[in-house]
Coordinates of C-alpha atoms in Angstrom, one line a residue:
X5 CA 2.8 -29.3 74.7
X6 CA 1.8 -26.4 72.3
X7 CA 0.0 -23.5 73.4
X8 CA -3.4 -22.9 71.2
X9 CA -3.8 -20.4 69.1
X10 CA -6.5 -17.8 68.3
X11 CA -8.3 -17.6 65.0
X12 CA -7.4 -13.6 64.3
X13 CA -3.2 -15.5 65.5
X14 CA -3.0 -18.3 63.0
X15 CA -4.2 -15.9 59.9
X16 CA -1.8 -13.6 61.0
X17 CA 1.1 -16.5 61.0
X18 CA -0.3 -18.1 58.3
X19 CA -0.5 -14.9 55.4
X20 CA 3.4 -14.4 56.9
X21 CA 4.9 -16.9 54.4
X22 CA 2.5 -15.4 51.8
X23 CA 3.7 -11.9 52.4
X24 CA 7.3 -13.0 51.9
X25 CA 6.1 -14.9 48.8
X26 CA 4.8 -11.5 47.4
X27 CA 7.6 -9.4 48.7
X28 CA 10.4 -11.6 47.0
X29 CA 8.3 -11.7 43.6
X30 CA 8.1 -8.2 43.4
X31 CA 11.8 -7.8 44.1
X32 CA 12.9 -10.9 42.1
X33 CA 13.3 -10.8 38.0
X34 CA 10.7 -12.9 35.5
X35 CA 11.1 -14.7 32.6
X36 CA 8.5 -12.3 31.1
X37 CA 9.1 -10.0 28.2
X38 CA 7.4 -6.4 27.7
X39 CA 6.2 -5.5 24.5
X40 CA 5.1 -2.5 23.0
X41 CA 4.1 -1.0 18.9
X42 CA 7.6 -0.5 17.4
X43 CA 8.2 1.3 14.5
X44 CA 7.2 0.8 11.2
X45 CA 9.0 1.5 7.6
X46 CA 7.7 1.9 4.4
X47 CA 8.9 -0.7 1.9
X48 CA 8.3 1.7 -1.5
X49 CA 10.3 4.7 0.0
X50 CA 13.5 5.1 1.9
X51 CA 15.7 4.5 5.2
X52 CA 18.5 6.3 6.2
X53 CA 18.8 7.8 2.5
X54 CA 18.4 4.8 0.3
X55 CA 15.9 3.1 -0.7
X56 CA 14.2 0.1 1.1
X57 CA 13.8 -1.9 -1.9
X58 CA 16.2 -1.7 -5.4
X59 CA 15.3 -3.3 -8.5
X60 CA 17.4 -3.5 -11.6
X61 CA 16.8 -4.7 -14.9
X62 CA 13.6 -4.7 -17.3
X63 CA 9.8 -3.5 -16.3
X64 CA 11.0 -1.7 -13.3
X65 CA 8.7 1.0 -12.2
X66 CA 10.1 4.7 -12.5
X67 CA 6.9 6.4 -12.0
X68 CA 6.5 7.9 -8.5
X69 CA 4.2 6.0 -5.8
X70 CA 1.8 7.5 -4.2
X71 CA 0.6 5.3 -1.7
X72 CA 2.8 3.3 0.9
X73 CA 3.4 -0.6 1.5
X74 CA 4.5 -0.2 5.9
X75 CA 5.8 -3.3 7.6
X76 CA 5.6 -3.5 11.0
X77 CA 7.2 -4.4 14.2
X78 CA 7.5 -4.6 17.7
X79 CA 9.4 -3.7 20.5
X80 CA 10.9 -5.9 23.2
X81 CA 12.7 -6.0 26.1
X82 CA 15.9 -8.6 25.4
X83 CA 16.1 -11.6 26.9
X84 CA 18.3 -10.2 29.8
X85 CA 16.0 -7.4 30.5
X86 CA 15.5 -6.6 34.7
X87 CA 11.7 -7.1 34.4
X88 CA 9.4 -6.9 37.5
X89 CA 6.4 -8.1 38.8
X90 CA 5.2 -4.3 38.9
X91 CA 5.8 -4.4 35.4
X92 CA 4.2 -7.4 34.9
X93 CA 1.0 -6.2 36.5
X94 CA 1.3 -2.9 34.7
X95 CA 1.6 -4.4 30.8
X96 CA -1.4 -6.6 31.6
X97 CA -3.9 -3.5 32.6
X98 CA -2.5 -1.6 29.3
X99 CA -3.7 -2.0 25.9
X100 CA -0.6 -0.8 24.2
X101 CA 1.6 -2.9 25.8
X102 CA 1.8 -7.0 25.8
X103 CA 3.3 -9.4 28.3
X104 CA 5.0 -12.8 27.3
X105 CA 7.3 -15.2 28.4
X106 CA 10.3 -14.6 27.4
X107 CA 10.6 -17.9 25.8
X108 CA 7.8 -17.0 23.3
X109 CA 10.1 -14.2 21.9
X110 CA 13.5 -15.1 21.7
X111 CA 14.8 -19.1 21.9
X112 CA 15.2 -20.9 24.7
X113 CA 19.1 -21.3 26.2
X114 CA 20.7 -18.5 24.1
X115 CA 22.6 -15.6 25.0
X116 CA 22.0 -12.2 23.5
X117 CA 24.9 -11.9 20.9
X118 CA 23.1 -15.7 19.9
X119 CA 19.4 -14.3 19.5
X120 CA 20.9 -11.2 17.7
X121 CA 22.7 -13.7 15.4
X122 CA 19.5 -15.6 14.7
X123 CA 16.9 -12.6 14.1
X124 CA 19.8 -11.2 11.9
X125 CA 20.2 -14.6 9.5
X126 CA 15.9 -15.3 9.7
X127 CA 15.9 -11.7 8.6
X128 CA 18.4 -12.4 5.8
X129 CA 16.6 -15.7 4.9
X130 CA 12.9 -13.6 4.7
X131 CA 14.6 -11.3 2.0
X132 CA 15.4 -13.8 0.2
X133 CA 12.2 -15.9 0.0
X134 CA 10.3 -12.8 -0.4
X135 CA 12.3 -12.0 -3.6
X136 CA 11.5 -15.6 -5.0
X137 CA 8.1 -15.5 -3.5
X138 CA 7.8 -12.0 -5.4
X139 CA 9.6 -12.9 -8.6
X140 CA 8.2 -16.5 -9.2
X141 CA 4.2 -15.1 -8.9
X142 CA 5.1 -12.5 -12.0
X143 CA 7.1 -15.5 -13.8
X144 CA 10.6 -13.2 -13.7
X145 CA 13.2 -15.1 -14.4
X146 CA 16.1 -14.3 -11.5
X147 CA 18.6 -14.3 -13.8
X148 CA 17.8 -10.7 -15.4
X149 CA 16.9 -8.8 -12.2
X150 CA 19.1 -7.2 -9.4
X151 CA 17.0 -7.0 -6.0
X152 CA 18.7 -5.6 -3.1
X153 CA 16.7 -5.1 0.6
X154 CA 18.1 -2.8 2.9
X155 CA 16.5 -2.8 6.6
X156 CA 19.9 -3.8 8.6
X157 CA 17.9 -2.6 11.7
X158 CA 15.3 -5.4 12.2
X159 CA 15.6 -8.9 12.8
X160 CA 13.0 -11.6 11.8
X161 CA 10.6 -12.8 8.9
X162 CA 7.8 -11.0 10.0
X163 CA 8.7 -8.1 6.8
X164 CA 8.2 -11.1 5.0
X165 CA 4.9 -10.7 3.3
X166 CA 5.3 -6.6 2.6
X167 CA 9.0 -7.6 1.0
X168 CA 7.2 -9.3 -1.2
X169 CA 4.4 -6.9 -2.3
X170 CA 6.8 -4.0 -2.3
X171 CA 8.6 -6.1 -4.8
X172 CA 6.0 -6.7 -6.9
X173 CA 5.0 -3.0 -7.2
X174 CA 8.7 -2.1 -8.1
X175 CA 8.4 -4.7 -11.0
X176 CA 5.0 -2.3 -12.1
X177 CA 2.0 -3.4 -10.7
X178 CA -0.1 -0.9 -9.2
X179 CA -0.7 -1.9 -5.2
X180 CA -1.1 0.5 -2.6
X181 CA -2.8 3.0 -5.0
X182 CA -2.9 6.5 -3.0
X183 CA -3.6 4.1 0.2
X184 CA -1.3 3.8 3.0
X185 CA -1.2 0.2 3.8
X186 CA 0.9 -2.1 6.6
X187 CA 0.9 -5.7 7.0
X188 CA 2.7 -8.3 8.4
X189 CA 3.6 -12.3 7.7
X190 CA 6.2 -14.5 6.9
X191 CA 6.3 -15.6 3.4
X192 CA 7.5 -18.8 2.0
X193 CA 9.3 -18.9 -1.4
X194 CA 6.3 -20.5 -2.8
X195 CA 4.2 -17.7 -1.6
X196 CA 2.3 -18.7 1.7
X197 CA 1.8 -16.0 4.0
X198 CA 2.2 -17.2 7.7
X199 CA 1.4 -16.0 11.2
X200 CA 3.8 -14.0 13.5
X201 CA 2.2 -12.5 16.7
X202 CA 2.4 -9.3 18.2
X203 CA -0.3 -8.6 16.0
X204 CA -2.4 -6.0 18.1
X205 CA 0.9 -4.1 19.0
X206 CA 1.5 -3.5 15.3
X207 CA -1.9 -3.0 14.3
X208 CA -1.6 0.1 16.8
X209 CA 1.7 1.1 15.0
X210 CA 0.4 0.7 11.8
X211 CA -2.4 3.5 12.8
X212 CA -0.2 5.7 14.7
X213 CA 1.8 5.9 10.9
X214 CA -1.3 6.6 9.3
X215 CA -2.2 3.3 7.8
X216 CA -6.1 2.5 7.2
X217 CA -5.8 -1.2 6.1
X218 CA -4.0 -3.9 7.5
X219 CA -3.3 -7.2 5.7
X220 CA -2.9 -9.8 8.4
X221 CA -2.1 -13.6 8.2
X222 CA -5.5 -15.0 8.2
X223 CA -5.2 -17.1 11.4
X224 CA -4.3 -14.2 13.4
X225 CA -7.4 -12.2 12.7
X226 CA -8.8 -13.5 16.7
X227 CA -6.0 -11.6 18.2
X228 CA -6.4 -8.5 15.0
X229 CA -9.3 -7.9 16.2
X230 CA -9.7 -7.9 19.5
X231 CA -7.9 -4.8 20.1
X232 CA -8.2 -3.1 16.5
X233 CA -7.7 0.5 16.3
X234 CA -10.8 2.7 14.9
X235 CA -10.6 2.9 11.5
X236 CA -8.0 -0.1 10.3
X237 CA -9.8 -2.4 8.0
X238 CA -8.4 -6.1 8.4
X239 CA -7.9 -8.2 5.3
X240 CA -7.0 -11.5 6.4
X241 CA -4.3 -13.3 4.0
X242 CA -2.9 -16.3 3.7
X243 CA -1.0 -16.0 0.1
X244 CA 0.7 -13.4 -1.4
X245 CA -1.4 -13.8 -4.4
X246 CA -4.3 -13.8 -2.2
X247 CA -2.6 -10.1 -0.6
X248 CA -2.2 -8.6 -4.2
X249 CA -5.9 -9.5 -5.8
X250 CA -7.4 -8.1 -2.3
X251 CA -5.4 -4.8 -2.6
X252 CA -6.3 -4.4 -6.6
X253 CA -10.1 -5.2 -5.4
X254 CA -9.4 -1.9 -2.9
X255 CA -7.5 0.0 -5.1
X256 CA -10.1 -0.5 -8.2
X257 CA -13.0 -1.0 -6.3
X258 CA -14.0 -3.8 -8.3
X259 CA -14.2 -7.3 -6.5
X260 CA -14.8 -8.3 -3.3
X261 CA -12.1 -8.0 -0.5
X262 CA -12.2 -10.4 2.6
X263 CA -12.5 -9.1 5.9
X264 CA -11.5 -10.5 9.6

């Protein structure tokens, strides 16, 4: 026959289980990742002593740029990092830092020298759709120009879209003006700019490098602007043709420019 137990006893024994619960997922590693602004580069100058972007052949600008075209990134814990439920808690209270599940970063079942591998080659592939993405909206025919990317440091499309645009300025079209503009987006070789995440992260490192506009993939203006820095303006764009007539409208003042 059991013995009965008092109330104040059984929520005692009760929140025991609970307790170890807690105490083992504080200790125990989660499939979360930390995030936090990363750095950003700009596309029209240089890194590590060369330039970002080279162009050779005919209509290649030689006069100096004033203004700068800043892709943007994050930083992340890898896939193998130790993270804790402490950090967990912490990167939820804080606005410049984001937590995600790991799986929403880096791809499901792979090892670190694997993920490396693939930001390294989607990387690669990005360069090369922004130079046809770049190159087929002026009508340049590949054949008679050299462009070479150099950004060995950052893995993923996400340069995509400023690639393109810093491209496109080298080739002599006017862009940034004196303005120091960031962006990110993927970029098709047919032009389309598309979404990335991480998006208030590097709107915050965009400001911190002195950026004042933002050109972000139009279906990630929701998460733009929720935590958008004091005085970024947010143009939404979902075309690189789209990008380059809202940041003549800015630089001329002539037009109007879409906002988020």
């Amino acid at each position: 026959m059991l013995s009965r137990l008092s109330r104040p006893q059984a929520v005692a024994l009760c929140a025991m289980p609970a307790a170890a619960l807690v105490a083992v997922a504080a200790l125990a590693p989660l499939p979360f990742t930390v995030a936090r602004p990363g750095m950003t580069a700009n596309v029209l100058g240089e890194r590590d002593g060369k330039p970002v972007i080279s162009v050779e052949g005919p209509g290649v600008r030689t006069v100096p740029v004033d203004g700068q075209l800043r892709m943007t990134t994050i930083e992340a814990t890898g896939p193998d990092a130790d993270v804790r439920l402490a950090d967990v808690v912490d990167g939820w209270f804080r606005t410049d830092e984001a937590v995600m599940p790991t799986d929403a970063v880096y791809p499901s079942g792979d090892d670190v020298e694997e993920i490396e591998k693939y930001n390294t080659e989607q990387m690669r592939q990005s360069q090369d759709d922004a130079t046809e993405a770049a190159l087929g909206y002026l009508g340049r025919d590949p054949k008679d120009v050299k462009v070479t990317l150099r950004l060995a440091d950052v893995g993923g499309p996400s340069a995509g879209l400023l690639f393109s645009l810093g491209i496109v300025e080298k080739l002599g079209t006017d862009l940034a003006g004196d303005t120091v503009v960031a962006g990110t987006g993927t970029i098709s070789p047919e032009g389309t700019v598309g979404p990335v995440g991480g998006v208030s992260l590097k709107t915050r490192a965009a400001a911190r490098d002195g950026a004042t506009v933002f050109l972000v993939p139009r279906a990630e203006c929701g998460d733009a602007l929720a935590e958008r820095p004091k005085g970024l303006r947010l143009v939404p764009v979902t075309s690189l043709k789209g990008a380059i007539t809202a940041l003549e409208s800015l630089r001329t003042g002539k037009g109007s420019v879409p906002s988020c």
